[in-house]
Coordinates of C-alpha atoms in Angstrom, one line a residue:
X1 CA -108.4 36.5 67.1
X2 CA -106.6 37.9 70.2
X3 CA -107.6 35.9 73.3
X4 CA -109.0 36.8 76.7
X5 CA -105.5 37.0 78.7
X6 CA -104.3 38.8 75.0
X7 CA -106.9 40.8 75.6
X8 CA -106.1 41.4 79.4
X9 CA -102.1 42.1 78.7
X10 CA -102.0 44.9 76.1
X11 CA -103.2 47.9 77.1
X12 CA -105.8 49.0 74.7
X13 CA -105.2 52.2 72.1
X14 CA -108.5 54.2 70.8
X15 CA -109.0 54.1 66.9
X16 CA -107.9 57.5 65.2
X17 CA -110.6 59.9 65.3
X18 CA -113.2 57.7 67.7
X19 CA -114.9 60.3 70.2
X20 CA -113.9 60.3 73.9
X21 CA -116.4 58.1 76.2
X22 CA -118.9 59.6 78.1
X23 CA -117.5 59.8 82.0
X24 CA -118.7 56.7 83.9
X25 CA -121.2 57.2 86.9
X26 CA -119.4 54.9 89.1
X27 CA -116.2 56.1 88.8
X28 CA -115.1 54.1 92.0
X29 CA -116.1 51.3 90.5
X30 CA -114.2 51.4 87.4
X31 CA -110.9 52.4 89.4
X32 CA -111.5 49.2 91.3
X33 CA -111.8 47.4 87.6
X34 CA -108.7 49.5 86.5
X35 CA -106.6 48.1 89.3
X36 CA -107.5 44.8 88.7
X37 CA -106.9 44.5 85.2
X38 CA -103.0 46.3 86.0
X39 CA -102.8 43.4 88.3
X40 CA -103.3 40.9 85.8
X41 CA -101.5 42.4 82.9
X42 CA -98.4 42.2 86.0
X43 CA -99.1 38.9 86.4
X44 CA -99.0 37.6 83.1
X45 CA -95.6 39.3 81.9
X46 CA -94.1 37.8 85.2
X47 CA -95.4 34.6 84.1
X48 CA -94.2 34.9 80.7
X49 CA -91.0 35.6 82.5
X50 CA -90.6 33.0 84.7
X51 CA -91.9 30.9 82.1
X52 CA -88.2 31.6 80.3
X53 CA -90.3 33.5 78.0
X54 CA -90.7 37.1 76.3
X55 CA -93.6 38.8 77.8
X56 CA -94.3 39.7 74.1
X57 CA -95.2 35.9 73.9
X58 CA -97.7 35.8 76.3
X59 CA -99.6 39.2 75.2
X60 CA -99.2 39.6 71.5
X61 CA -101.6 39.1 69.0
X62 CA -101.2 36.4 66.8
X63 CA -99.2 36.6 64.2
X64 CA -101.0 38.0 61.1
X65 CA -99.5 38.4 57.3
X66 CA -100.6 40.6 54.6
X67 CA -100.2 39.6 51.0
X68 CA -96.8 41.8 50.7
X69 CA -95.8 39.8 53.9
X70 CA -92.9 38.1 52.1
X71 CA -89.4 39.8 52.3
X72 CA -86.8 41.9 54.1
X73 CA -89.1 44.6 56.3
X74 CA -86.4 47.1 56.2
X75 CA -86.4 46.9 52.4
X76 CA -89.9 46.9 52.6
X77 CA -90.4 50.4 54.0
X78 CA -87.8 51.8 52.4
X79 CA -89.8 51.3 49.4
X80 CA -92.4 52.7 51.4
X81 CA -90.5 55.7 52.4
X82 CA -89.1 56.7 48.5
X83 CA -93.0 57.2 47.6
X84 CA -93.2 59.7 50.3
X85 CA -89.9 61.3 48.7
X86 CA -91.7 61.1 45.3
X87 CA -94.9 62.6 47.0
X88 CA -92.9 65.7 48.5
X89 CA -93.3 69.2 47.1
X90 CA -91.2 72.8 47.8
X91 CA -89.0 73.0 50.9
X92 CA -89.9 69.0 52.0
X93 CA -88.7 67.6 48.7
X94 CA -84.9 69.3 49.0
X95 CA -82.0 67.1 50.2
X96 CA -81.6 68.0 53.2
X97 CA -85.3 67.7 54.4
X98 CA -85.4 64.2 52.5
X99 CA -81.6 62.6 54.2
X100 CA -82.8 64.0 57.8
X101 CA -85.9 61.8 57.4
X102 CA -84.4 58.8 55.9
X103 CA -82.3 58.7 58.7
X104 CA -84.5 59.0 61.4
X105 CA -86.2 56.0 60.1
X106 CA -83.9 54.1 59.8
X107 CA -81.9 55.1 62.4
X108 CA -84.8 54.0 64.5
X109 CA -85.3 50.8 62.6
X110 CA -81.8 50.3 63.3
X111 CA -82.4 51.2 67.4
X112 CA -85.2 48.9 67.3
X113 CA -83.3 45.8 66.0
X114 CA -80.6 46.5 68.1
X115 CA -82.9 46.7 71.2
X116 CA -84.1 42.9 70.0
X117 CA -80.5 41.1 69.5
X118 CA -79.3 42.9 73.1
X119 CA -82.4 41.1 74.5
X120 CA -81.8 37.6 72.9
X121 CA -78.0 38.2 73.5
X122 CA -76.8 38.6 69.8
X123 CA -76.2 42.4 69.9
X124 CA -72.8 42.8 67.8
X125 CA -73.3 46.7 67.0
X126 CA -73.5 49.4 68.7
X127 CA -77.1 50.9 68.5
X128 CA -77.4 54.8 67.0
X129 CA -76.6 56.9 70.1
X130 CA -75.2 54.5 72.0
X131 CA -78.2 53.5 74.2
X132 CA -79.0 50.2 73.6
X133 CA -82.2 48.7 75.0
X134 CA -83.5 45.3 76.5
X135 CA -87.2 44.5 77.1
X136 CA -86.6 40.5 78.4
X137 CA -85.2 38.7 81.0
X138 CA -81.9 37.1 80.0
X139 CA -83.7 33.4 79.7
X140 CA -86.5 34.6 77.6
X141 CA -87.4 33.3 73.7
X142 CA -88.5 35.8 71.2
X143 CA -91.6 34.8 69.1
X144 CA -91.2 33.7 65.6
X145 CA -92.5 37.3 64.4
X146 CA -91.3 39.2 67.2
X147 CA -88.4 40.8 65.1
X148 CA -90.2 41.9 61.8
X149 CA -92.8 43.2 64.4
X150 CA -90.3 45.1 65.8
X151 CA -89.4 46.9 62.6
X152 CA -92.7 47.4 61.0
X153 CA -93.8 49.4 64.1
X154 CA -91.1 51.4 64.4
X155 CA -91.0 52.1 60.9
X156 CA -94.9 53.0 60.7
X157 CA -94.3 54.9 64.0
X158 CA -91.2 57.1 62.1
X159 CA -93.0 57.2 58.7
X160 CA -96.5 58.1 59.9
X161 CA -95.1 61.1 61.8
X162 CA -92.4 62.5 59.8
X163 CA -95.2 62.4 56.9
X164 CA -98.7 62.8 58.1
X165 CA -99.9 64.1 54.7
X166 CA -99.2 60.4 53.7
X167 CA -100.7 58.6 56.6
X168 CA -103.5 57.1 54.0
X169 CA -101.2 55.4 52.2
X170 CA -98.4 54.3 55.0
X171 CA -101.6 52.8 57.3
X172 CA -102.3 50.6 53.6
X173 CA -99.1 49.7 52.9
X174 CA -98.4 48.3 57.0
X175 CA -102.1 46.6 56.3
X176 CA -100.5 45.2 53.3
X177 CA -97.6 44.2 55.0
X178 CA -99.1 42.7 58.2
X179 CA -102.6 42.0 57.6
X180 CA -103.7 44.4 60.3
X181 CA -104.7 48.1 61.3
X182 CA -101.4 50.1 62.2
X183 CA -103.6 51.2 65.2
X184 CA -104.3 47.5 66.5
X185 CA -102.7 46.8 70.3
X186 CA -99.2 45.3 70.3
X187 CA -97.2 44.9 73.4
X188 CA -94.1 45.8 71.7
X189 CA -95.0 49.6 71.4
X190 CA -94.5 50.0 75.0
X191 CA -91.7 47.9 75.2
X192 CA -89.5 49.0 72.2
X193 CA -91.2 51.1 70.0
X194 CA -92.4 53.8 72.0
X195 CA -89.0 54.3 73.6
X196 CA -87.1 54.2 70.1
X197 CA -89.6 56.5 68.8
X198 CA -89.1 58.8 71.7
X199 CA -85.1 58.6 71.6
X200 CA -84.7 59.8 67.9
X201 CA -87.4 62.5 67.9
X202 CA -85.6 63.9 71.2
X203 CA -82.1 63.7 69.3
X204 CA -83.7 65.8 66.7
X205 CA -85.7 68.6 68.7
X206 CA -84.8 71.7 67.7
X207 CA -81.8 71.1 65.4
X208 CA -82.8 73.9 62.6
X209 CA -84.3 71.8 60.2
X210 CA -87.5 74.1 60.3
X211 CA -85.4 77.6 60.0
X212 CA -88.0 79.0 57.9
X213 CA -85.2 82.3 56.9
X214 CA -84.5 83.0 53.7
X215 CA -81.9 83.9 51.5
X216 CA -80.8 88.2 51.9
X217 CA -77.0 87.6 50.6
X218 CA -75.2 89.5 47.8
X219 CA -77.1 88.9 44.4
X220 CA -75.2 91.6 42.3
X221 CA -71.3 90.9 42.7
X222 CA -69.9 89.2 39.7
X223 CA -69.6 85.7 40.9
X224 CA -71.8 85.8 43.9
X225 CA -74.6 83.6 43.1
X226 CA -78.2 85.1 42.0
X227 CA -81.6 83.7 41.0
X228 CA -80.9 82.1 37.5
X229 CA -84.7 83.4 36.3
X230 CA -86.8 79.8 36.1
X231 CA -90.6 80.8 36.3
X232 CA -92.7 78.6 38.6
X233 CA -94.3 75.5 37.2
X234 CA -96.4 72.5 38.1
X235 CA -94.1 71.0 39.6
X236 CA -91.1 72.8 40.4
X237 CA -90.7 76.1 41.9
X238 CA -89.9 79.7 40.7
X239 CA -86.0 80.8 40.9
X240 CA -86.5 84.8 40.5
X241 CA -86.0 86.3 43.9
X242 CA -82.9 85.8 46.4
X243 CA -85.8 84.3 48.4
X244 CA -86.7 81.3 46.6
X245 CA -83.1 79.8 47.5
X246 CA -83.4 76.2 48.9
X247 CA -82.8 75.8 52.2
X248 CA -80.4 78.1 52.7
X249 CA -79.7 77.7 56.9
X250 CA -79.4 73.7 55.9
X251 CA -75.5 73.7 56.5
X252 CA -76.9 75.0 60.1
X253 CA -78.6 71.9 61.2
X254 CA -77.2 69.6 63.8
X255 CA -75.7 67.1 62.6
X256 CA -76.6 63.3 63.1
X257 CA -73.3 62.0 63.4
X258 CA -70.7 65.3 62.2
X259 CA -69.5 67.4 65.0
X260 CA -70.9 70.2 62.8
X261 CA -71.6 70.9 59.5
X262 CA -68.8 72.8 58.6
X263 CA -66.4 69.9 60.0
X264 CA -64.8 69.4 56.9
X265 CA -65.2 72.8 54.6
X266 CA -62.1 73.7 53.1
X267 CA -61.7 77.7 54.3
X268 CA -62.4 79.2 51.0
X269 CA -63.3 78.1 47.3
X270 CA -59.6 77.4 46.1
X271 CA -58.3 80.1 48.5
X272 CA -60.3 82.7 46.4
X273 CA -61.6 85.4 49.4
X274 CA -63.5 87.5 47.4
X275 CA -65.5 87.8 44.0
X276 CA -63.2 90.0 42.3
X277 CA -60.2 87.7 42.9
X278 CA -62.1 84.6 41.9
X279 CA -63.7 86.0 38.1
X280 CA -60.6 87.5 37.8
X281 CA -58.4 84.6 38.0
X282 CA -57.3 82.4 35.0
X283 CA -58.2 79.3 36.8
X284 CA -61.7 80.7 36.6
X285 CA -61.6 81.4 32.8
X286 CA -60.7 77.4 32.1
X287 CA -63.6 76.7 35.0
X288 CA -66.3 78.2 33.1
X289 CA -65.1 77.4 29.9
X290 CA -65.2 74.0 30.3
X291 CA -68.7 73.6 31.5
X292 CA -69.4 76.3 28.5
X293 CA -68.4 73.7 26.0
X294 CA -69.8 70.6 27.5
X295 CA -72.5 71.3 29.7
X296 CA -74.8 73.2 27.1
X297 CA -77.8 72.0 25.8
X298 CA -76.3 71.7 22.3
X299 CA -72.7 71.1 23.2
X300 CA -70.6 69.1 20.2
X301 CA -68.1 68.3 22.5
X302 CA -70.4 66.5 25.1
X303 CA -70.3 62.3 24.7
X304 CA -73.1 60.2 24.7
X305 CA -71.7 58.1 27.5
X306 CA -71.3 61.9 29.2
X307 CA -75.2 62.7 28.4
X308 CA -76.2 59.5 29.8
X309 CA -74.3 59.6 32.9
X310 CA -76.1 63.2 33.4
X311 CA -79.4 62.2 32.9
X312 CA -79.0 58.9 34.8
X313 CA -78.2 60.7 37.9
X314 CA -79.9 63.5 38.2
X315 CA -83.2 63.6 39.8
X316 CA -83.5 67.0 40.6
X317 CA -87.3 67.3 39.3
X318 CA -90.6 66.5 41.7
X319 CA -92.1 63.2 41.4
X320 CA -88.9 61.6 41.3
X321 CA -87.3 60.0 44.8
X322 CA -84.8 62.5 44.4
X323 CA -80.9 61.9 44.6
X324 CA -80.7 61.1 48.5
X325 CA -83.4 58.6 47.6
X326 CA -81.8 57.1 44.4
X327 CA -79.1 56.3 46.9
X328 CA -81.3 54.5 49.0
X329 CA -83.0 52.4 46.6
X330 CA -79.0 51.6 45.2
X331 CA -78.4 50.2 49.2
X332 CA -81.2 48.2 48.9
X333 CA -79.8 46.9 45.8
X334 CA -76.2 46.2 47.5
X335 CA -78.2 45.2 50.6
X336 CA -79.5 42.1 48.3
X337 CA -76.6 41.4 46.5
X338 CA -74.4 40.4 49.5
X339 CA -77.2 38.6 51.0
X340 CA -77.6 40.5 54.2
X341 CA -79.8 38.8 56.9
X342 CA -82.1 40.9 58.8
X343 CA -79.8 42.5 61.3
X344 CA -76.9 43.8 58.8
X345 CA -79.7 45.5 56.4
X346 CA -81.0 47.4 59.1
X347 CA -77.1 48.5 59.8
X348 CA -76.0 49.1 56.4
X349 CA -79.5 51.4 56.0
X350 CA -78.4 52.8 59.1
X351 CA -75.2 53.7 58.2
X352 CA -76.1 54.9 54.9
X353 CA -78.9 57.1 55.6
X354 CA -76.9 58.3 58.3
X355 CA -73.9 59.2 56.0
X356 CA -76.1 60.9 53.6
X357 CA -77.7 63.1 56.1
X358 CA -74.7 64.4 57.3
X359 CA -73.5 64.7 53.8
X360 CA -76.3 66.7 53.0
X361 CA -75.9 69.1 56.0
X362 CA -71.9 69.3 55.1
X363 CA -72.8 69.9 51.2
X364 CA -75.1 73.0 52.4
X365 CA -72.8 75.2 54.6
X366 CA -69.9 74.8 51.8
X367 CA -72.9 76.5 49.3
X368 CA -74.1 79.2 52.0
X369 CA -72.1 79.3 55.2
X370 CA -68.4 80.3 53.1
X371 CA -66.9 83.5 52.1
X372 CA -67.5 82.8 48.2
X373 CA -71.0 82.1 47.4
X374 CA -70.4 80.8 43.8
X375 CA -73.1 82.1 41.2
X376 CA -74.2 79.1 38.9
X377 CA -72.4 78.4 35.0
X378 CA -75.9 79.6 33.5
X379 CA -75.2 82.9 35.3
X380 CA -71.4 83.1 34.6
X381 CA -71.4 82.1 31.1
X382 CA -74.2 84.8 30.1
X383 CA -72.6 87.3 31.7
X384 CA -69.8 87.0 29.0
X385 CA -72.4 88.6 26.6
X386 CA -72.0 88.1 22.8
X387 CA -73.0 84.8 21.7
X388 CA -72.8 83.5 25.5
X389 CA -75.8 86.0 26.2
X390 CA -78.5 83.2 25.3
X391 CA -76.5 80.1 26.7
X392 CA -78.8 77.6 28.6
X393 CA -77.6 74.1 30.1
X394 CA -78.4 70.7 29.2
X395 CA -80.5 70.3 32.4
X396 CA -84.5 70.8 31.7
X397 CA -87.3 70.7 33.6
X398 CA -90.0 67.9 32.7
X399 CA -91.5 70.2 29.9
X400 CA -87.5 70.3 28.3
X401 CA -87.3 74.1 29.3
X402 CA -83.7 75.1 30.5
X403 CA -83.7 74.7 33.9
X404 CA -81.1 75.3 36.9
X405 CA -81.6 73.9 40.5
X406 CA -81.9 77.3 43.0
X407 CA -79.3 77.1 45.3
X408 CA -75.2 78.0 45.0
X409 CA -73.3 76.0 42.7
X410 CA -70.1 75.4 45.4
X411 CA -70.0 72.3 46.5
X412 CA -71.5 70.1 43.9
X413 CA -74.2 68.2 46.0
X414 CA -74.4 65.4 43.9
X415 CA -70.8 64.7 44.2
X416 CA -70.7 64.9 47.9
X417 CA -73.6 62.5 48.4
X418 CA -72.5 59.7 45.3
X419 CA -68.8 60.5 47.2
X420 CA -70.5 59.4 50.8
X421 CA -72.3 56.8 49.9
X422 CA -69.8 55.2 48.3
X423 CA -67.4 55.5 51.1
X424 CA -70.0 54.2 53.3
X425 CA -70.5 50.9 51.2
X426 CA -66.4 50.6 50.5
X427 CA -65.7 50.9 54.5
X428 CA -68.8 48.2 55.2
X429 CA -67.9 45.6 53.1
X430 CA -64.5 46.3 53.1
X431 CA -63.7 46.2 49.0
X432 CA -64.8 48.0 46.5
X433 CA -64.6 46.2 43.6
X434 CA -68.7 45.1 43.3
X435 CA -71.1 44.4 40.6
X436 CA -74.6 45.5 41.0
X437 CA -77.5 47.3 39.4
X438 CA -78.0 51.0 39.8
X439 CA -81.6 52.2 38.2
X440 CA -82.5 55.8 37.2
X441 CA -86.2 57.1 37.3
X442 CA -85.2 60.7 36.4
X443 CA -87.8 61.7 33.4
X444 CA -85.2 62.1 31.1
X445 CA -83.5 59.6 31.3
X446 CA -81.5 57.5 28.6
X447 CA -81.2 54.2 30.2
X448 CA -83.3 53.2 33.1
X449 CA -80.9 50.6 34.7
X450 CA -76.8 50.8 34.3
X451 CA -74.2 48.4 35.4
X452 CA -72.0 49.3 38.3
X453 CA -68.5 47.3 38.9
X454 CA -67.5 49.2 42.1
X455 CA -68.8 51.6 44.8
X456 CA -66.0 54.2 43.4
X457 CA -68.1 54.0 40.3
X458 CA -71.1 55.5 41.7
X459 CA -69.1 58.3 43.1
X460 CA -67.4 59.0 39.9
X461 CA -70.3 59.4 37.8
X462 CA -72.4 61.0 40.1
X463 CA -69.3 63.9 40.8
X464 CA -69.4 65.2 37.0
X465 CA -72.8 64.5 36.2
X466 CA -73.7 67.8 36.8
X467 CA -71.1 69.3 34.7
X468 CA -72.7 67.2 31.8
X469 CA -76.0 68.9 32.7
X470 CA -74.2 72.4 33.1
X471 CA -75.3 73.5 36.4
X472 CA -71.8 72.6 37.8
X473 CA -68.1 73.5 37.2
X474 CA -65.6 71.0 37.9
X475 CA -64.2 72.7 41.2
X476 CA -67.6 71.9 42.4
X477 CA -67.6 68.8 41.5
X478 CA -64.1 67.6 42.6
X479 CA -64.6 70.0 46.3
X480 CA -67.8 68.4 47.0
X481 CA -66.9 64.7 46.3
X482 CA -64.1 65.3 48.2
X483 CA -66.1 66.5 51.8
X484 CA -68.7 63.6 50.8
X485 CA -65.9 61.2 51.4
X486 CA -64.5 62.8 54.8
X487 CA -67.9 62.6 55.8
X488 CA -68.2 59.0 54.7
X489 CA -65.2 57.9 56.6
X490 CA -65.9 60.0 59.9
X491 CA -70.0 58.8 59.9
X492 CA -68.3 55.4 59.6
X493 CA -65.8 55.4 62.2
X494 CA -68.0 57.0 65.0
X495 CA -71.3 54.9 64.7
X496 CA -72.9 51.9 64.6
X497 CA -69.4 50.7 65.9
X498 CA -68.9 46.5 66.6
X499 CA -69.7 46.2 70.2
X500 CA -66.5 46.6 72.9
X501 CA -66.2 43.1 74.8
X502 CA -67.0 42.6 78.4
X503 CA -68.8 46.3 78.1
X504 CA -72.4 46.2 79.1
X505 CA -75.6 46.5 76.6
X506 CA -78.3 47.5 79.1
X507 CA -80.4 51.1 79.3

């Protein structure tokens, strides 16, 4: 129960959907009231204050636990967060759309954490933008719940707005966590959260990610890439016009950490400026012939090992978290391993949601924004005609048909973000020898869990597990791990930086 001068210190927030009140007829009157109860709230932060206390001490609630209290919060709604990845459909399920909401969240988890240790005087990391915050006097305590608080609001706040579809289930899951309503008053929404909130939606106005153009490029040109013919299903979408390309303006989007996306695209596909030199070339022939042999649905020549690793990553298919989120349930995984406190799991969620984000961005104008716009192996090896004519790749949708994501095959998005992520863990920890866990929900899969020995590992499998599906030839695969890891080593080296000494953390 929240007490009288509780009561009197946090301004109060109207339940969703409760009609307005009906204007009072002594409006004087209430102003007089209004002004008195702002004098008060004044009066008890400054008390708090002087009191060598956090003014979220005096005027929070009490502290309140649900029955999935227990745990690390940031691993907590990242679980939360991977549902809404599971629950997205069309345009909102592809990578892109997925990695720019991942980090947002915790980008703002990361802010908000940040803006706790620069109050208390712990801050050893530069905060996400570089604009760290501080809601205390220098003297003050936190409260035992203040930093878990902290993070559960912002990531509510981040979650609730980037998926309001989903708001049923992200209020339960906070209720779950907490024990109360999302909407309940807490002091710490105007202090932090708000402000957080605020700073990363303002970052991301207007940076393309809702370019609704579609695909009008080349479609006929031996080698230019063209719908590969999927009909429309439950759950995944049709591939039969030049329209139904994902995402294409994605490589447009502003980066969150990248100068641009096109930062580290090689000028060409191997130096190949047009179709008719690329089909043409004998470096080509070997290309396609390799993912001919090994990539088809009944290939002799594919391994088991090879099929699993395929399956294991892929997670192309609706209902699944999808590879960006794979990723993000693998840091969670590394995250527990190394026993990170609080503080470094909302960094290395940072840094990796970040990373993949960018990767994503980087991964998309190498597919749309190039001179080549490679055509996918399903199209290249039927077009050889004879007994190539029927071809079809391992890949399937969740029914087993042949299936083929729709979007150009250079760069290998797989490969860039297994290639990024792993640079991201190798550069954090600083090794990357490391035994852990990776899990696979993909429907087809052969093993659910598989053991890792290094962060290289990841990258490794993931960058030719689409050849063993088919829908990749091994130039994509190699190019697109290769731009995952710039992007990996640049994301790393230009945020979420250790703090300068003597330099100071205030807004």
């Amino acid at each position: 129960m929240i007490s009288d001068v509780e009561r009197n210190a946090v301004p109060s927030m109207p339940e969703h959907g409760r009609q307005p009140a009906a204007k009072s007829a002594l409006p004087r009157s209430k102003s007089r009231a209004g002004r008195r109860l702002g004098r008060l709230r004044a009066v008890v932060v400054a008390g708090a204050l002087l009191a060598g206390l956090s003014p979220v001490a005096a005027a929070a609630p009490q502290a309140a636990a649900g029955p999935e209290s227990k745990g690390d919060p940031t691993q907590y709604w990242n679980k939360v967060l991977l549902q809404t990845f599971r629950n997205a459909r069309g345009w909102d399920a592809s990578p892109g759309k997925l990695t720019r909401s991942g980090a947002m969240v915790f980008a703002a988890i990361y802010n908000a954490e940040s803006a706790y240790q620069n109050t208390y005087g712990t801050m050893k990391y530069e905060p996400y933008l570089n604009r760290p915050l501080k809601y205390a006097a220098d003297s003050s305590e936190p409260r035992a719940d203040e930093e878990e608080r902290l993070i559960d609001r912002t990531a509510y706040r981040m979650l609730s707005e980037l998926y309001p579809g989903d708001r049923a289930f992200i209020d339960a899951r906070y209720e779950a966590r907490t024990g109360r309503s999302p909407r309940a008053p807490d002091p710490l929404d105007r202090l932090v959260v708000d402000r957080v909130v605020r700073q990363i939606n303002k970052a991301r106005a207007d940076d393309g990610s809702d370019n609704p153009e579609l695909y009008d490029g080349d479609t006929t040109t031996p080698g230019a890439w063209r719908p590969t013919g999927e009909e429309a299903t439950a759950d995944e979408g049709a591939c039969q016009e030049p329209g139904d390309a994902v995402t294409p303006n994605w490589g447009k989007v502003k980066p969150f950490v990248l100068r641009s996306g096109s930062q580290f695209r090689p000028p060409s596909l191997r130096g190949f400026t047009s179709y008719d030199e690329l089909v043409n070339s004998p470096e080509y022939a070997r290309q396609v012939d390799e993912v001919r042999r090994v990539g088809a649905v009944d290939s002799t020549e594919r391994t088991r090992e090879q099929t699993v690793i395929g399956w294991f990553w892929d997670h192309d298919l609706n209902g699944t978290y999808h590879p960006p989120g794979q990723l993000l349930q693998l840091t969670g995984t590394v995250a527990k391993k190394f026993e990170l406190d609080t503080y470094e799991t909302t960094r290395l969620f940072a840094l990796s949601a970040l990373t993949l984000a960018d990767a994503g961005i980087a991964a998309w104008d190498s597919k749309f924004d190039g001179p080549i716009n490679e055509w996918r192996p399903v199209s290249a090896i039927q077009a050889l005609g004879g007994e190539n004519a029927n071809w079809q790749p391992l890949s399937a949708d969740r029914a087993g048909t042949p299936w083929t994501p729709c979007f150009i095959a250079w760069t290998s998005g797989h490969a860039n973000f297994t290639g990024a992520w792993a640079v991201a863990m190798q550069n954090f920890f600083g090794r990357d020898e490391a035994s852990f866990t990776a899990q696979s929900e993909d429907p087809h899969t052969l093993k659910r869990f598989r053991r890792m020995n290094s962060f290289s590992q990841v990258a490794e499998e993931g960058e030719f597990s689409r050849m063993w599906l088919g829908v990749h030839f091994r130039w994509d695969a190699e190019d697109g791990r290769e731009i995952g890891t710039n992007v990996g080593d640049y994301v790393f080296a230009n945020a979420l930086q250790p703090t300068r000494s003597g330099r100071p953390h205030q807004q």
